[in-house]
Amino acid sequence: MLDVHVSELVEHHKELMIPYWRVKRRVAEMAREYVVEQSGDGEDALFLTILCGGASFAEMFLTEVAKLGYGEYSSKDNIGLSSYSNGDSSNRQPEIIQPLKNPEAVAGRKVVILEDIKDTGISLEKVISELTKLGATSIEVIALLAKPEAAEVQLSVPSRYGFEIPKEFVVGDGIDWAEKYRVLLGVWRIVKHENGVKGDERNWGQRMWERVNVWVDRHLT
Ligand code: IMP
Ligand code: MG
């Protein structure tokens, strides 16, 4: 059953954009690329997750890094940013709503920012400038998704993305719409129903894809 609050959102349905097994496979690949590039370096990076959206991706990514026998001496911290509040478009003035637990640990460190989506890039740039102020020696961005058509600022540090997607609103795998749909496997696009047309919120197409997602994950990956 859907949470009652979902009905407060505009009438919509979801279409699968990236199945969970592809997300998982790509994240494993990103972790391999990351680890290969670190060879010779110390393992003392600080992984900084942008909450809440980045949390699922960060968990998946760092698990894959650990499976490769890497990262044991690195540390983790989080930063909480508000950008979309409850809507579905960036308000362009993200605020830090949860500061780092150990801001003093940033000075002299290599920091890897883990994020769900680069949209306009304003949120990431905000975090980058915060880390620069705190004295990070190097900063890089690893995000699951990027919407190149939505980019408004050029990031000032190296970045890599799992998937480039069109400028559409997506949910799932940690990504929300007004706090809903974070706990949904795979990345789904939101299709809004115009003119009050009502649709089956969680239609048979979605249910079928959810099952396929889980089956492929269990049997083929
Ligand atoms: P930016 O500052 O415009 O790059 O926005 C980045 C933040 O907005 C991300 O951390 C996400 O939390 C949120 N965001 C961007 N696109 C989407 C989306 O399609 N669905 C849900 N949240 C999004
Ligand atoms: Mg976010």
Tab-separated table of C-alpha atoms and ligand atoms in Angstrom:
chain	number	residue	atom	x	y	z
A	1	MET	CA	0.000	0.000	0.000
A	2	LEU	CA	1.180	3.480	-0.756
A	3	ASP	CA	1.694	5.943	1.998
A	4	VAL	CA	-1.249	8.323	2.203
A	5	HIS	CA	1.020	11.327	1.742
A	6	VAL	CA	1.843	10.284	-1.787
A	7	SER	CA	-1.657	11.354	-2.766
A	8	GLU	CA	-0.633	14.891	-1.873
A	9	LEU	CA	1.754	14.827	-4.799
A	10	VAL	CA	0.538	15.635	-8.273
A	11	GLU	CA	-1.120	12.700	-10.067
A	12	HIS	CA	1.639	10.753	-11.756
A	13	HIS	CA	3.042	7.390	-12.526
A	14	LYS	CA	6.595	6.118	-12.769
A	15	GLU	CA	8.449	4.568	-15.679
A	16	LEU	CA	11.602	2.558	-15.255
A	17	MET	CA	14.660	4.406	-16.524
A	18	ILE	CA	17.545	2.327	-15.141
A	19	PRO	CA	16.908	-1.091	-13.599
A	20	TYR	CA	18.502	-1.777	-10.241
A	21	TRP	CA	20.805	-4.484	-11.585
A	22	ARG	CA	22.288	-2.008	-14.068
A	23	VAL	CA	22.762	0.539	-11.296
A	24	LYS	CA	24.539	-2.055	-9.192
A	25	ARG	CA	26.727	-3.214	-12.064
A	26	ARG	CA	27.687	0.347	-12.974
A	27	VAL	CA	28.443	1.271	-9.372
A	28	ALA	CA	30.748	-1.773	-9.113
A	29	GLU	CA	32.496	-0.592	-12.281
A	30	MET	CA	32.878	2.938	-10.869
A	31	ALA	CA	34.391	1.503	-7.701
A	32	ARG	CA	36.886	-0.509	-9.775
A	33	GLU	CA	37.845	2.576	-11.783
A	34	TYR	CA	38.277	4.551	-8.594
A	35	VAL	CA	40.427	1.930	-6.890
A	36	VAL	CA	42.641	1.417	-9.962
A	37	GLU	CA	43.307	5.158	-10.094
A	38	GLN	CA	44.333	5.246	-6.449
A	39	SER	CA	47.179	2.741	-6.868
A	40	GLY	CA	50.258	3.957	-5.079
A	41	ASP	CA	48.288	6.524	-3.111
A	42	GLY	CA	47.464	6.343	0.536
A	43	GLU	CA	44.070	4.983	1.505
A	44	ASP	CA	43.161	7.851	3.749
A	45	ALA	CA	40.578	9.686	1.659
A	46	LEU	CA	37.610	11.265	3.362
A	47	PHE	CA	34.364	10.152	1.725
A	48	LEU	CA	31.765	12.859	2.140
A	49	THR	CA	28.168	11.884	1.425
A	50	ILE	CA	25.601	14.536	0.589
A	51	LEU	CA	22.428	13.675	2.499
A	52	CYS	CA	19.886	12.336	2.057
A	53	GLY	CA	19.894	11.521	-1.645
A	54	GLY	CA	23.521	10.394	-1.824
A	55	ALA	CA	23.259	7.900	1.032
A	56	SER	CA	22.141	4.814	-0.943
A	57	PHE	CA	24.671	5.403	-3.682
A	58	ALA	CA	27.458	6.029	-1.147
A	59	GLU	CA	26.612	2.793	0.661
A	60	MET	CA	26.634	0.815	-2.585
A	61	PHE	CA	29.823	2.461	-3.849
A	62	LEU	CA	31.793	2.031	-0.619
A	63	THR	CA	30.679	-1.599	-0.293
A	64	GLU	CA	32.103	-2.246	-3.772
A	65	VAL	CA	35.309	-0.395	-2.844
A	66	ALA	CA	35.606	-2.572	0.268
A	67	LYS	CA	35.006	-5.759	-1.766
A	68	LEU	CA	38.090	-4.809	-3.747
A	69	GLY	CA	40.056	-4.800	-0.504
A	70	TYR	CA	40.439	-1.047	-0.504
A	71	GLY	CA	39.507	1.901	1.660
A	72	GLU	CA	40.208	0.453	5.081
A	73	TYR	CA	42.034	3.577	6.316
A	74	SER	CA	39.656	6.095	4.814
A	75	SER	CA	36.972	7.856	6.780
A	76	LYS	CA	33.409	8.976	6.177
A	77	ASP	CA	31.391	12.026	6.991
A	78	ASN	CA	28.100	13.531	5.829
A	79	ILE	CA	26.826	16.938	4.926
A	80	GLY	CA	23.125	17.736	4.698
A	81	LEU	CA	21.919	20.094	2.019
A	82	SER	CA	18.485	21.423	1.256
A	83	SER	CA	17.920	22.232	-2.345
A	84	TYR	CA	14.658	20.873	-3.671
A	85	SER	CA	12.796	21.200	-0.373
A	86	ASN	CA	9.480	19.587	-1.316
A	87	GLY	CA	9.234	20.536	-4.933
A	88	ASP	CA	10.716	19.085	-8.050
A	89	SER	CA	12.932	21.873	-9.259
A	90	SER	CA	16.097	23.268	-7.751
A	91	ASN	CA	15.628	26.484	-5.784
A	92	ARG	CA	19.220	27.390	-6.642
A	93	GLN	CA	20.023	28.397	-3.090
A	94	PRO	CA	21.005	25.238	-1.307
A	95	GLU	CA	21.627	25.633	2.397
A	96	ILE	CA	23.753	23.486	4.636
A	97	ILE	CA	21.179	22.028	7.008
A	98	GLN	CA	23.561	19.520	8.575
A	99	PRO	CA	27.234	20.424	8.905
A	100	LEU	CA	30.062	17.879	8.861
A	101	LYS	CA	30.552	15.948	12.083
A	102	ASN	CA	34.319	16.515	11.927
A	103	PRO	CA	35.014	19.646	9.906
A	104	GLU	CA	38.527	19.794	11.373
A	105	ALA	CA	39.340	16.469	9.673
A	106	VAL	CA	39.116	18.054	6.213
A	107	ALA	CA	42.308	20.145	6.329
A	108	GLY	CA	45.090	18.502	4.354
A	109	ARG	CA	42.841	15.649	3.162
A	110	LYS	CA	41.788	14.316	-0.160
A	111	VAL	CA	37.982	14.465	-0.132
A	112	VAL	CA	35.702	12.407	-2.362
A	113	ILE	CA	32.157	13.774	-2.534
A	114	LEU	CA	29.477	11.113	-3.045
A	115	GLU	CA	26.198	12.385	-4.430
A	116	ASP	CA	23.061	11.084	-6.099
A	117	ILE	CA	22.547	13.569	-8.929
A	118	LYS	CA	24.315	16.500	-10.477
A	119	ASP	CA	21.518	18.641	-11.838
A	120	THR	CA	22.382	22.359	-12.142
A	121	GLY	CA	25.607	21.658	-10.233
A	122	ILE	CA	24.895	24.436	-7.717
A	123	SER	CA	24.659	22.070	-4.732
A	124	LEU	CA	27.931	20.354	-5.559
A	125	GLU	CA	29.700	23.657	-6.069
A	126	LYS	CA	28.405	24.793	-2.666
A	127	VAL	CA	29.918	21.713	-1.008
A	128	ILE	CA	33.151	22.144	-2.969
A	129	SER	CA	33.548	25.734	-1.756
A	130	GLU	CA	32.814	24.644	1.821
A	131	LEU	CA	35.527	21.962	1.608
A	132	THR	CA	37.964	24.410	0.078
A	133	LYS	CA	37.338	26.776	3.010
A	134	LEU	CA	38.018	23.900	5.391
A	135	GLY	CA	41.388	23.289	3.710
A	136	ALA	CA	40.929	20.114	1.650
A	137	THR	CA	44.016	19.433	-0.478
A	138	SER	CA	42.125	17.709	-3.243
A	139	ILE	CA	38.459	17.269	-4.019
A	140	GLU	CA	36.658	15.060	-6.500
A	141	VAL	CA	33.030	14.275	-7.178
A	142	ILE	CA	31.516	10.856	-7.794
A	143	ALA	CA	27.792	10.885	-8.486
A	144	LEU	CA	25.391	8.215	-9.685
A	145	LEU	CA	23.596	10.450	-12.172
A	146	ALA	CA	24.186	13.652	-14.111
A	147	LYS	CA	21.784	15.691	-16.197
A	148	PRO	CA	24.155	17.428	-18.643
A	149	GLU	CA	21.351	19.475	-20.231
A	150	ALA	CA	20.550	20.987	-16.831
A	151	ALA	CA	24.104	22.079	-16.008
A	152	GLU	CA	24.331	25.728	-15.012
A	153	VAL	CA	27.720	25.760	-13.376
A	154	GLN	CA	30.921	24.082	-14.431
A	155	LEU	CA	32.358	22.148	-11.504
A	156	SER	CA	35.778	23.356	-10.429
A	157	VAL	CA	37.028	19.833	-9.585
A	158	PRO	CA	37.248	16.475	-11.420
A	159	SER	CA	34.027	14.513	-11.499
A	160	ARG	CA	32.659	11.199	-12.696
A	161	TYR	CA	29.122	9.948	-13.136
A	162	GLY	CA	27.468	6.576	-13.398
A	163	PHE	CA	24.858	7.542	-15.973
A	164	GLU	CA	24.068	10.657	-17.927
A	165	ILE	CA	20.316	11.088	-18.107
A	166	PRO	CA	17.973	13.543	-19.805
A	167	LYS	CA	16.616	16.544	-17.948
A	168	GLU	CA	13.788	14.604	-16.313
A	169	PHE	CA	12.706	14.232	-12.714
A	170	VAL	CA	13.699	10.850	-11.324
A	171	VAL	CA	13.258	8.895	-8.095
A	172	GLY	CA	14.438	5.625	-6.569
A	173	ASP	CA	17.724	4.179	-5.268
A	174	GLY	CA	17.839	6.842	-2.576
A	175	ILE	CA	16.433	9.682	-4.681
A	176	ASP	CA	13.179	11.207	-3.491
A	177	TRP	CA	10.229	13.310	-4.435
A	178	ALA	CA	9.041	15.123	-1.301
A	179	GLU	CA	10.779	12.349	0.714
A	180	LYS	CA	8.921	9.556	-1.086
A	181	TYR	CA	10.389	6.799	-3.251
A	182	ARG	CA	13.857	6.692	-1.707
A	183	VAL	CA	13.286	3.050	-0.894
A	184	LEU	CA	12.562	1.921	-4.417
A	185	LEU	CA	14.935	-0.225	-6.454
A	186	GLY	CA	16.216	1.292	-9.691
A	187	VAL	CA	15.865	4.773	-11.155
A	188	TRP	CA	12.382	5.775	-12.337
A	189	ARG	CA	11.187	8.802	-14.235
A	190	ILE	CA	8.128	10.614	-12.950
A	191	VAL	CA	5.426	11.105	-15.530
A	192	LYS	CA	2.940	13.702	-14.385
A	193	HIS	CA	-0.678	13.456	-15.443
A	194	GLU	CA	-1.867	16.708	-16.876
A	195	ASN	CA	-5.479	17.910	-16.746
A	196	GLY	CA	-6.254	15.895	-13.677
A	197	VAL	CA	-6.157	12.577	-15.519
A	198	LYS	CA	-6.018	9.916	-12.864
A	199	GLY	CA	-3.782	6.946	-13.262
A	200	ASP	CA	-2.974	3.828	-11.348
A	201	GLU	CA	-0.178	5.140	-9.153
A	202	ARG	CA	1.679	1.854	-8.896
A	203	ASN	CA	0.543	0.252	-12.109
A	204	TRP	CA	1.074	-3.300	-13.334
A	205	GLY	CA	3.967	-2.145	-15.537
A	206	GLN	CA	5.821	-0.903	-12.495
A	207	ARG	CA	5.060	-4.037	-10.490
A	208	MET	CA	6.332	-6.187	-13.344
A	209	TRP	CA	9.576	-4.217	-13.623
A	210	GLU	CA	10.092	-4.362	-9.879
A	211	ARG	CA	9.876	-8.148	-10.062
A	212	VAL	CA	12.201	-8.325	-13.041
A	213	ASN	CA	14.667	-6.087	-11.155
A	214	VAL	CA	14.737	-8.398	-8.176
A	215	TRP	CA	14.879	-11.587	-10.250
A	216	VAL	CA	17.811	-10.368	-12.376
A	217	ASP	CA	19.612	-9.171	-9.259
A	218	ARG	CA	19.196	-12.558	-7.595
A	219	HIS	CA	19.990	-14.794	-10.515
A	220	LEU	CA	22.170	-12.977	-12.999
A	221	THR	CA	24.454	-10.632	-11.088
B	1	IMP	P1	21.575	20.887	-8.233
B	1	IMP	O1	22.057	21.821	-7.178
B	1	IMP	O2	20.624	21.547	-9.180
B	1	IMP	O3	22.687	20.195	-8.974
B	1	IMP	O4	20.688	19.835	-7.522
B	1	IMP	C1	21.206	18.709	-6.963
B	1	IMP	C2	20.280	18.127	-5.919
B	1	IMP	O5	18.922	18.228	-6.295
B	1	IMP	C3	20.591	16.660	-5.794
B	1	IMP	O6	21.373	16.470	-4.666
B	1	IMP	C4	19.235	16.034	-5.609
B	1	IMP	O7	18.995	15.879	-4.226
B	1	IMP	C5	18.249	17.002	-6.148
B	1	IMP	N1	17.762	16.542	-7.466
B	1	IMP	C6	18.195	16.897	-8.691
B	1	IMP	N2	17.534	16.274	-9.669
B	1	IMP	C7	16.642	15.475	-9.031
B	1	IMP	C8	15.660	14.545	-9.510
B	1	IMP	O8	15.476	14.301	-10.714
B	1	IMP	N3	14.939	13.892	-8.547
B	1	IMP	C9	15.119	14.123	-7.205
B	1	IMP	N4	16.032	14.970	-6.732
B	1	IMP	C10	16.780	15.643	-7.634
B	2	MG	MG	20.685	15.689	-2.868
